[in-house]
C-alpha positions as a printed Julia matrix, in Angstrom:
71×3 Matrix{Float64}:
 122.88   -4.81  105.22
 121.05   -2.44  102.75
 123.36   -1.23  100.02
 125.84   -3.86  100.46
 126.61   -6.21   97.72
 124.96   -9.6    97.91
 128.19  -11.7    98.69
 129.32   -9.23  101.33
 125.89   -9.15  102.89
 125.57  -13.11  103.02
 128.95  -13.31  104.57
 128.24  -10.69  107.23
 125.01  -12.5   108.18
 126.82  -15.75  108.47
 129.61  -14.24  110.46
 126.96  -12.94  112.91
 125.85  -16.45  113.49
 122.58  -15.96  111.42
 121.25  -17.85  108.43
 120.92  -15.87  105.21
 118.12  -16.15  102.88
 118.14  -14.31   99.51
 115.25  -13.09   97.48
 115.5   -10.93   94.2
 113.55   -8.16   93.11
 113.61   -6.47   89.68
 114.91   -2.84   89.64
 115.32   -0.29   86.96
 117.98    1.42   89.05
 121.45    0.24   87.95
 123.05    1.05   91.31
 120.75   -1.39   92.97
 121.51   -4.4    90.75
 123.38   -6.87   92.83
 123.01   -4.86   96.05
 120.64   -5.37   99.01
 117.62   -3.11   98.65
 115.68   -4.46  101.68
 116.03   -6.79  104.74
 113.91   -8.54  107.18
 113.96   -8.35  110.07
 114.7    -4.63  110.05
 118.38   -3.35  110.49
 119.6    -3.2   114.13
 116.96   -5.64  115.59
 118.3    -8.36  117.82
 117.91  -11.87  116.63
 118.61  -15.35  118.3
 121.7   -17.25  116.84
 120.59  -19.17  113.77
 117.67  -17.0   113.02
 117.08  -16.4   109.48
 117.7   -12.95  107.99
 116.13  -12.39  104.47
 117.84   -9.95  102.14
 116.38   -8.62   98.93
 118.74   -8.16   96.06
 118.22   -6.03   93.07
 118.2    -7.65   89.75
 118.01   -6.02   86.37
 114.39   -5.56   85.2
 113.62   -7.53   82.08
 112.36   -4.43   80.25
 115.37   -2.48   81.08
 117.69   -5.29   80.06
 115.85   -5.68   76.56
 115.96   -1.81   75.91
 119.68   -1.8    76.63
 120.09   -4.6    74.08
 118.33   -2.76   71.45
 120.47    0.44   71.57
């Protein structure tokens, strides 16, 4: 799921019969905003149907957002 957009990752997790859980983490890398930057369990591991897969999605860091507004 890493690198996928949030919506795309959630849909893929559900399609695989798993339960998505989403966490957000601030990032200063513009290309990571709205995209999966981490997941648990690790990619490729086998899970029982209905198991939860937690994805971490990048969100704009507050400092970066404030700096952009000042320019």
